[in-house]
Every structure is written in structure tokens, then in C-alpha cells.
Coordinates of N, CA, C and O in Angstrom, one line a residue:
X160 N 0.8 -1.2 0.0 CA 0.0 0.0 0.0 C 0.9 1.2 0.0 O 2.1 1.2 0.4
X161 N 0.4 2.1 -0.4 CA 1.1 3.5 -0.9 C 0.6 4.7 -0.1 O -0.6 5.0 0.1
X162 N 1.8 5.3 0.3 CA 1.2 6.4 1.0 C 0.0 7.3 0.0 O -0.7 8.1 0.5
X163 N -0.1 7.1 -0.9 CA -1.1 8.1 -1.5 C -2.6 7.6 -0.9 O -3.6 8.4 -0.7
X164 N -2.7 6.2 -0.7 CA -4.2 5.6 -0.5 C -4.2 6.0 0.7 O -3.6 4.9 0.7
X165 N -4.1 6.4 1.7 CA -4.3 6.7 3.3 C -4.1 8.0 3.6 O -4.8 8.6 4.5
X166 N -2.9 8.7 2.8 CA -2.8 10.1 3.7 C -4.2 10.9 3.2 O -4.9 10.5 2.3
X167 N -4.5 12.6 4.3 CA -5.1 13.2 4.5 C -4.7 14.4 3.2 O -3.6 14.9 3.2
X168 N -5.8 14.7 2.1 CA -5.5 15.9 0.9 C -5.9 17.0 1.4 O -5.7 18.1 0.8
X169 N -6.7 17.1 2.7 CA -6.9 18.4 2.9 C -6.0 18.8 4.4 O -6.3 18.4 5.5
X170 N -4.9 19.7 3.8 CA -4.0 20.0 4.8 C -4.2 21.4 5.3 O -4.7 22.1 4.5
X171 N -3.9 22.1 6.7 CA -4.3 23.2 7.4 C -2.8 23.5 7.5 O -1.9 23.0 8.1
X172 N -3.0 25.2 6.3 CA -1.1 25.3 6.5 C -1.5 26.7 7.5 O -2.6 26.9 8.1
X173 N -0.7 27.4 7.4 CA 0.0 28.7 8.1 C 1.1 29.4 7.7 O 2.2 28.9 7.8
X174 N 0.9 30.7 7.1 CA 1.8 31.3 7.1 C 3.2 31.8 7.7 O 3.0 32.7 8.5
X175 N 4.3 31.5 7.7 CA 5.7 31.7 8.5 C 5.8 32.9 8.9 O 6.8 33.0 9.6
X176 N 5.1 33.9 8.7 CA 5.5 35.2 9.4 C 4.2 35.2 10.5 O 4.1 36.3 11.1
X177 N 3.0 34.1 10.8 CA 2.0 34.5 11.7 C 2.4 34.0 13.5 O 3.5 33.6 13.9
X178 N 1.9 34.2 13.8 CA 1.8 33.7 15.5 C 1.7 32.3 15.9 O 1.1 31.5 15.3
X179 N 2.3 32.0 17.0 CA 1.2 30.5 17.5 C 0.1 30.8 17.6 O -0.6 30.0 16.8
X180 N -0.7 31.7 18.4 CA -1.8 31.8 18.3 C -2.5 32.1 17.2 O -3.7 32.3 17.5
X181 N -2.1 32.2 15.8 CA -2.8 32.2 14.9 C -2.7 30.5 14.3 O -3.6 29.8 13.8
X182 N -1.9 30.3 14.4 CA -1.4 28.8 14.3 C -2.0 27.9 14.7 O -2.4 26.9 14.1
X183 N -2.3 28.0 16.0 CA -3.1 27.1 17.2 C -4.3 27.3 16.9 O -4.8 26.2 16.8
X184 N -5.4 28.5 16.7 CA -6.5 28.8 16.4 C -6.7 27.6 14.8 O -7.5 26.7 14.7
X185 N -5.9 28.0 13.8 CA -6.7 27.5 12.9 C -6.3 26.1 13.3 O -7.0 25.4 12.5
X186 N -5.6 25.2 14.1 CA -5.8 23.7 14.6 C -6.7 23.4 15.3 O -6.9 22.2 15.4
X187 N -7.5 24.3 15.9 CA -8.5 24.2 16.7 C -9.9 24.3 15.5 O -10.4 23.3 14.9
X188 N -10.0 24.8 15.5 CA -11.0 25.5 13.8 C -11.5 24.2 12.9 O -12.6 23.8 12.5
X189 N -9.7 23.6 12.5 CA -9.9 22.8 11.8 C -10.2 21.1 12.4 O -10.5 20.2 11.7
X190 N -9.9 21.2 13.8 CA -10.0 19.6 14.9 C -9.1 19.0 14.2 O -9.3 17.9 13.7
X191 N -7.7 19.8 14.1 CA -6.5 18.9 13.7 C -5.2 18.5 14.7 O -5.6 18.6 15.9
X192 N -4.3 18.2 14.8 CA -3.3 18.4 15.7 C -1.8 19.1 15.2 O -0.7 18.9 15.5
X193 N -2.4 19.9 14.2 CA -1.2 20.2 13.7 C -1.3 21.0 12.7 O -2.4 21.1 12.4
X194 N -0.3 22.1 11.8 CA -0.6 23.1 10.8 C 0.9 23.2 10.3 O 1.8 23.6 11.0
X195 N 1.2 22.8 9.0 CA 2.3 23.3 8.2 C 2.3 24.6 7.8 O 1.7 25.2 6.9
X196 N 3.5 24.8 8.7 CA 4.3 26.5 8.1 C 4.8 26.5 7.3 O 5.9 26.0 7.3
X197 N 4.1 27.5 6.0 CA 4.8 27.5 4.8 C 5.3 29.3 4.3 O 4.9 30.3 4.9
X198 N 5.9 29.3 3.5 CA 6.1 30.4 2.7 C 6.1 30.2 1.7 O 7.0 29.5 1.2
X199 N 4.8 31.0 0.8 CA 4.8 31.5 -0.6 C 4.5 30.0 -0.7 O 5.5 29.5 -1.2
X200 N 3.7 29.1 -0.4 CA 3.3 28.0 -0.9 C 4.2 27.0 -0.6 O 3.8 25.8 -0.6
X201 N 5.5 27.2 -0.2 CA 6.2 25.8 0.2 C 6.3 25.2 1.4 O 6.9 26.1 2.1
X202 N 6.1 24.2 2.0 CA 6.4 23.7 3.4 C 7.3 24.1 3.8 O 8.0 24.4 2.9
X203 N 7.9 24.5 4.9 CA 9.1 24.7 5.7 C 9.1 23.9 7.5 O 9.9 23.5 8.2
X204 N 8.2 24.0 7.4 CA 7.9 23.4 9.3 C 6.9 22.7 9.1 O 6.3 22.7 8.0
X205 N 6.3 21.9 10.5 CA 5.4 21.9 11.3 C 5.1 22.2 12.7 O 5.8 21.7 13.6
X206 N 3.9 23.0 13.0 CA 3.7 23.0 14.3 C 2.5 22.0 14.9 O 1.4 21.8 14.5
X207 N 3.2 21.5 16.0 CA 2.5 20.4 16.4 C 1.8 20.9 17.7 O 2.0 22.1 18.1
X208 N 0.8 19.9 18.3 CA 0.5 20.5 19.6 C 1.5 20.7 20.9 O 1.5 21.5 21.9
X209 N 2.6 19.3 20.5 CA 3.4 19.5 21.2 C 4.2 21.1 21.6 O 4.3 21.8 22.6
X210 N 4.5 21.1 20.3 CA 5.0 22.6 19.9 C 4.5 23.6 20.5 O 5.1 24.2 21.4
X211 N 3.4 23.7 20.2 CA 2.5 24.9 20.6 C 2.8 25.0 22.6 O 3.0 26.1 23.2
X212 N 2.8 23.7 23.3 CA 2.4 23.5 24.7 C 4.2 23.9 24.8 O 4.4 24.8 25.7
X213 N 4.9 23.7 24.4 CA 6.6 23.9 24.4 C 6.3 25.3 24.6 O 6.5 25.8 25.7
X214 N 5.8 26.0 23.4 CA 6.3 27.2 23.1 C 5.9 28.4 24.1 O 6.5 29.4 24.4
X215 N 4.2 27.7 24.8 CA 3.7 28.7 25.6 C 4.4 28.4 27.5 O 4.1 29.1 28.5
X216 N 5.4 27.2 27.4 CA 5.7 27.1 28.8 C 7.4 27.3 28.5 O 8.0 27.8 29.5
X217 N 7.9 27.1 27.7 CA 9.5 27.7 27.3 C 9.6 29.1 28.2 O 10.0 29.5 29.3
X218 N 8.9 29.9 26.8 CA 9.1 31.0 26.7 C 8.4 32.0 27.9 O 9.0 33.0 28.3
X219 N 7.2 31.7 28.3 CA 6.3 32.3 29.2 C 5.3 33.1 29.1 O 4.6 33.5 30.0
X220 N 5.1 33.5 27.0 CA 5.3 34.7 27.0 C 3.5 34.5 26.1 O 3.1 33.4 25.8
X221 N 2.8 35.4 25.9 CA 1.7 34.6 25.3 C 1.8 33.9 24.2 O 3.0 33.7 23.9
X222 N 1.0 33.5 23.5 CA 1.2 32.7 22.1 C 1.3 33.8 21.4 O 2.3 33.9 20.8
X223 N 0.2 34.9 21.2 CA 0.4 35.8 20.0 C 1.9 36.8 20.3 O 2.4 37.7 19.6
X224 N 2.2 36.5 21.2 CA 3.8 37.3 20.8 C 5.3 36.0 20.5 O 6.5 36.3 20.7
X225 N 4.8 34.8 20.0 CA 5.7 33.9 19.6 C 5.6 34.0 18.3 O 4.5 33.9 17.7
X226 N 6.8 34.1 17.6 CA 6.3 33.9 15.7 C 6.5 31.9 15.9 O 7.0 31.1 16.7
X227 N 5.5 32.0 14.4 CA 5.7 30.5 15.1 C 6.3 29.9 13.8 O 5.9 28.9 13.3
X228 N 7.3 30.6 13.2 CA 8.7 30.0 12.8 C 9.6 29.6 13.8 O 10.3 28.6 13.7
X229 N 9.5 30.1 14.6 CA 10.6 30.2 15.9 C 10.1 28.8 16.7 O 10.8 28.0 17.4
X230 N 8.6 29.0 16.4 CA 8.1 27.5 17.5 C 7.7 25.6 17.2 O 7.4 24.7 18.0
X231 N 8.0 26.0 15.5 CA 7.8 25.0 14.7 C 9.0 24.1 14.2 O 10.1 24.4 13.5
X232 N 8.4 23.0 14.7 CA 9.9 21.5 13.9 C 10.1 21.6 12.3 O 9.5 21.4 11.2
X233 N 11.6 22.0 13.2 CA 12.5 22.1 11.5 C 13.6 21.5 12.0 O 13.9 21.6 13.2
X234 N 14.3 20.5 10.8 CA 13.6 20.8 9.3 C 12.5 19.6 9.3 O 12.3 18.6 10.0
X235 N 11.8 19.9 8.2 CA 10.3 19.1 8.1 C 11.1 17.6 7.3 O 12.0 17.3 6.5
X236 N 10.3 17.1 8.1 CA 10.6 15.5 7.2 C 9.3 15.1 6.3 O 8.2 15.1 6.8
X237 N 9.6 14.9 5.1 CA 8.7 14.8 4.3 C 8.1 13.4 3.8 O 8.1 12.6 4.7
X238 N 7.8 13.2 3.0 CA 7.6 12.1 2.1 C 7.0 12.0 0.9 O 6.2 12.9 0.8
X239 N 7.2 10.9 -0.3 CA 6.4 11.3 -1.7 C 5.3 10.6 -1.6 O 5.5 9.6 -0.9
X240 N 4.2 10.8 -2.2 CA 2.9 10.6 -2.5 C 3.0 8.5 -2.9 O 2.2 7.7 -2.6
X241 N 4.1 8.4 -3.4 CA 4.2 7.0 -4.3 C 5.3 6.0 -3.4 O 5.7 4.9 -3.7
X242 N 5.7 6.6 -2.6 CA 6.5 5.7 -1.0 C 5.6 5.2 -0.4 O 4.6 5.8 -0.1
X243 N 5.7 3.7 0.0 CA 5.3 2.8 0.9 C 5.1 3.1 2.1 O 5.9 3.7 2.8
X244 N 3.8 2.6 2.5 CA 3.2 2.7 4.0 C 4.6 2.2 5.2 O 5.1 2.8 6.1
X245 N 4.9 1.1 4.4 CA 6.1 0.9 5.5 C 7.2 1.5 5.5 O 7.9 1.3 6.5
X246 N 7.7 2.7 4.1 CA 8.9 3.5 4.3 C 8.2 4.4 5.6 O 8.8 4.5 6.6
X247 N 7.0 5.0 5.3 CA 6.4 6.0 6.2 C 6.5 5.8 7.1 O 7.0 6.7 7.8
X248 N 6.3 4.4 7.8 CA 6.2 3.9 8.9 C 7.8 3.9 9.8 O 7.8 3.9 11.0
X249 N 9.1 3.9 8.9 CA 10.1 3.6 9.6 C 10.6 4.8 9.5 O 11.5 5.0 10.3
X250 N 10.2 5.9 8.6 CA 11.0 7.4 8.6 C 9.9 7.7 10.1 O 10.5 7.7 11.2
X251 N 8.9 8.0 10.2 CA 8.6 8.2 11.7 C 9.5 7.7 12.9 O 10.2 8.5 13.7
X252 N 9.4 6.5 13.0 CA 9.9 5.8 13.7 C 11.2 6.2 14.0 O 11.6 6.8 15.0
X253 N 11.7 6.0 13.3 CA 13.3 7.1 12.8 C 13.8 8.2 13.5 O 14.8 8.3 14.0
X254 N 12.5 9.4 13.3 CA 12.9 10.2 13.1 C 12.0 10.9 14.9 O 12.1 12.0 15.6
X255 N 11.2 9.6 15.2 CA 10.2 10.5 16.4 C 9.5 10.8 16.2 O 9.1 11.4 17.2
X256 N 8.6 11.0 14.8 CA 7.9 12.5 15.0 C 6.2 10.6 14.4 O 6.1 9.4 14.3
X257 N 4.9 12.3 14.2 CA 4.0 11.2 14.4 C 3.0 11.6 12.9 O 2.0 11.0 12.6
X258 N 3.9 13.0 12.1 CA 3.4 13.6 11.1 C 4.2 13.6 9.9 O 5.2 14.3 9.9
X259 N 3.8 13.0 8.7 CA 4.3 13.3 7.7 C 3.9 14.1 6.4 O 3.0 13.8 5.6
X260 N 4.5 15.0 6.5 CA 3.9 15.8 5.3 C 4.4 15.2 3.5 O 5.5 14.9 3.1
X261 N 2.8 15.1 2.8 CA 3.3 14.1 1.8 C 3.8 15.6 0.5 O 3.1 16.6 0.5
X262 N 4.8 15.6 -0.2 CA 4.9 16.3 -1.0 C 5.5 15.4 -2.9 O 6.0 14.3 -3.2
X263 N 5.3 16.5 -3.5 CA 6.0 16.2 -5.2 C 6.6 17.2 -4.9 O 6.1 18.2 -4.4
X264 N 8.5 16.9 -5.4 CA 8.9 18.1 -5.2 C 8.5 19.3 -4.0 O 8.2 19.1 -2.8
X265 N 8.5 20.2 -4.6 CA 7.9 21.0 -3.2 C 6.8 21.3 -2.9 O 6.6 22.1 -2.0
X266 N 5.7 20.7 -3.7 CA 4.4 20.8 -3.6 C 4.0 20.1 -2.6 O 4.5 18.9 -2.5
X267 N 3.1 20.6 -1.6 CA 2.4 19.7 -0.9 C 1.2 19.4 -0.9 O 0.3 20.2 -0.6
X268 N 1.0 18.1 -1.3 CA -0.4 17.0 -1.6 C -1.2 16.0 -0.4 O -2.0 15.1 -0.5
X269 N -0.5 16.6 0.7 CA -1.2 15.9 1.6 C -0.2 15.8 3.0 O 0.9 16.3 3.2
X270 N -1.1 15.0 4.1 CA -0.2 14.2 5.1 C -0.5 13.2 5.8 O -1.7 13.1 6.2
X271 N 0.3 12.5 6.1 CA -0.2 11.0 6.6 C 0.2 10.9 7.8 O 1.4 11.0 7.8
X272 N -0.2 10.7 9.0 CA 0.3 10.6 10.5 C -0.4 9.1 10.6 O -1.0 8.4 9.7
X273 N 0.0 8.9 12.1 CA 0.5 7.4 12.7 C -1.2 6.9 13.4 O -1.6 5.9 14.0
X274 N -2.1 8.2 12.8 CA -3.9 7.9 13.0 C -4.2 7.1 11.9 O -5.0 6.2 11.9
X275 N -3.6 7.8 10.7 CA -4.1 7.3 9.6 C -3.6 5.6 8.9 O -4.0 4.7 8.1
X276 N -2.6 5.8 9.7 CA -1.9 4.3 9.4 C -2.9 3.4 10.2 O -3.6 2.6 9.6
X277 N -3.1 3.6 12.0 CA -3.7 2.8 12.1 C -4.9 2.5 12.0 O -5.3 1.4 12.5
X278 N -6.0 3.4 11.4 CA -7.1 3.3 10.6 C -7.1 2.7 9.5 O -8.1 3.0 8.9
X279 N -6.4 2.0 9.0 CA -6.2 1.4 7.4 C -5.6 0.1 7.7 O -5.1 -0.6 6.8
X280 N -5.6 -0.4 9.3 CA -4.8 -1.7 9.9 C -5.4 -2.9 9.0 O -4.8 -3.8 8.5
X281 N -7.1 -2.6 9.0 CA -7.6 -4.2 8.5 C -7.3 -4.3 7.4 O -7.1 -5.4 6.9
X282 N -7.1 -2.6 6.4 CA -6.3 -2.6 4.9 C -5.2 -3.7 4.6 O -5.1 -4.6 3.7
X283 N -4.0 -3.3 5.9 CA -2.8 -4.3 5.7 C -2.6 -4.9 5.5 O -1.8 -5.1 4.6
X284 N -3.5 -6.0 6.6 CA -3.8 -7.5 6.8 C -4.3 -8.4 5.6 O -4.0 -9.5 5.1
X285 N -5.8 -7.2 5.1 CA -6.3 -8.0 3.8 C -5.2 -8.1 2.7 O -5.2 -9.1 1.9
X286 N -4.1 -7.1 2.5 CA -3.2 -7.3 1.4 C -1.9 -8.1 1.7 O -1.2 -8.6 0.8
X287 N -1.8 -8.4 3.1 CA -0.8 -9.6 3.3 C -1.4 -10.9 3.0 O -0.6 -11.7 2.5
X288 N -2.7 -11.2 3.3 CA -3.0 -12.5 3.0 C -2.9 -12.4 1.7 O -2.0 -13.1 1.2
X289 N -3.7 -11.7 0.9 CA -3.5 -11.3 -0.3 C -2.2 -12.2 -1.0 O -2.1 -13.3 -1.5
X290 N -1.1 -10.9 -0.5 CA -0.2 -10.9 -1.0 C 0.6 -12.4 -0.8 O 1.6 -12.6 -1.5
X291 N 0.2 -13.2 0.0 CA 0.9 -14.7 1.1 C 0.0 -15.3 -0.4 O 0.8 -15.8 -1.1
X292 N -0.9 -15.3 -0.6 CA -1.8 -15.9 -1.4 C -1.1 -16.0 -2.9 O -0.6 -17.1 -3.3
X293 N -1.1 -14.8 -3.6 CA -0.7 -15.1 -4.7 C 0.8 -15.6 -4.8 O 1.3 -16.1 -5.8
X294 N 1.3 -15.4 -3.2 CA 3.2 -15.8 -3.2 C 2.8 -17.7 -3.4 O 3.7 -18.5 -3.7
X295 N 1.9 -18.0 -3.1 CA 1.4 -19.6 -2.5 C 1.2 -20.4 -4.1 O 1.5 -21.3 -4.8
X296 N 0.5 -19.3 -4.1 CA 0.0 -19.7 -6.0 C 0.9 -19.6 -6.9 O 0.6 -19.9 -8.0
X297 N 2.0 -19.2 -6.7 CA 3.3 -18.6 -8.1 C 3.8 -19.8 -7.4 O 3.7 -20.8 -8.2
X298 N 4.4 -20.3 -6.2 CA 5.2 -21.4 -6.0 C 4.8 -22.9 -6.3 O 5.5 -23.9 -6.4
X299 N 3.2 -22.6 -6.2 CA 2.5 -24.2 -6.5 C 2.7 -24.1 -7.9 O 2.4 -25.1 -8.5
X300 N 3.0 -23.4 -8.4 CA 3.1 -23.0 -10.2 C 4.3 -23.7 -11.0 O 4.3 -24.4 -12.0
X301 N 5.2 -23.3 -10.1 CA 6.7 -23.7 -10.1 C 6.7 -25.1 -10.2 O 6.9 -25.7 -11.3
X302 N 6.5 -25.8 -8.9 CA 6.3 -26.9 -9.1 C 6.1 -28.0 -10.2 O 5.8 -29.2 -10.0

């Protein structure tokens, strides 16, 4: 399976020159956990909720006086639309984090986190048997 069948196409970005609190508002807005900071249309960050709870007990200071370039995980780890659930699965894993922003080039077309993987679990399973299945049938073939 391919990251393109699972991840999420409608993504909640933010501008790199706005606030956390403009940041955090539209994650709230949107019931997401998260908002890619971009400029002029390209990804550069993401701000997570982690982030956001970081940024308001770091610093001390409110959210709308944090830019939230300053508050957002860089550099972004990405992924392409046509990489495997299981590359996705081990660049997380990897890297710690629980969001992948999917891109072409610098376009971004989506993102796939560690919700959407496990919502597509019975997907897996049916394409392993699947896949066990036609490995069963090519070998009885051989034979």
C-alpha cells in the first residue's frame, strides 16, 4: 500500500510570518493536531500541539507574541505521495515524530500521521493475506 491511499489531501497550513496563536486557532477550527508552516506555498515546518504547549511554557510569553517560525519542527521531514506505508512507517519511527507531510517536489499534496496508518490496519492485513496468497500460487506453479 502507498502512501497516497491513506494520507489526508486536505491540509491546514500557516503562514511563517503568523503567531502561534494564529497557528493554534486554525488547529482548533480545523480539529486537527497540527498546521504546516509555509512560505509562498512551500512547506518549511510543522507546528505540532506539542509545539505549541513547548512554546507557551518555554518562553512564558503569550502565544500571540511567539512567531511560530521560531516555534515549529525544522527541518520538516517529508515524504512522496508513491513511498510505501512501510517507508512512512520507519522514517517516523526514525525520526520520532508522528506527522508526515506528503509532497511532489515542493508541492504539498497531503499528510499521513501514525492515526491514519492505524485506521487502514484491516487494509494491511487483507493485502498480506493477499499478498501470502498469490506468493502460494506462483510457488504451487513452479512446481
Amino acid at each position: 500500500m502507498l502512501v497516497r491511499d491513506l494520507m489526508t489531501r486536505e491540509v491546514v497550513t500557516c503562514d511563517a510570518g503568523k503567531t502561534v496563536h494564529t497557528a493554534a486557532a486554525r488547529m482548533l477550527d480545523a480539529g486537527v493536531g497540527s498546521v504546516l508552516i509555509t512560505k509562498g506555498g512551500t512547506p518549511l515546518a510543522i507546528l505540532t500541539e506539542t509545539d505549541v504547549l513547548r512554546a507557551g511554557v518555554i518562553t512564558g510569553r503569550p502565544l500571540d507574541d511567539v512567531p511560530v517560525d521560531k516555534a515549529a519542527s525544522h527541518p520538516l521531514q517529508t515524504i512522496a505521495p508513491d513511498a510505501t506505508v512501510r517507508s512512512a512507517v520507519n522514517r517516523m519511527n526514525d525520526g520520532g515524530i508522528k506527522k508526515l507531510p506528503v509532497v511532489t517536489d515542493t508541492e504539498l499534496v497531503g499528510i499521513v500521521t501514525q492515526g491514519d496508518i492505524v485506521a487502514h490496519y484491516s487494509d494491511f492485513v487483507r493485502e498480506a493475506h493477499r499478498l501470502d496468497a498469490d506468493a502460494t500460487h506462483w510457488e504451487s506453479d513452479r512446481s
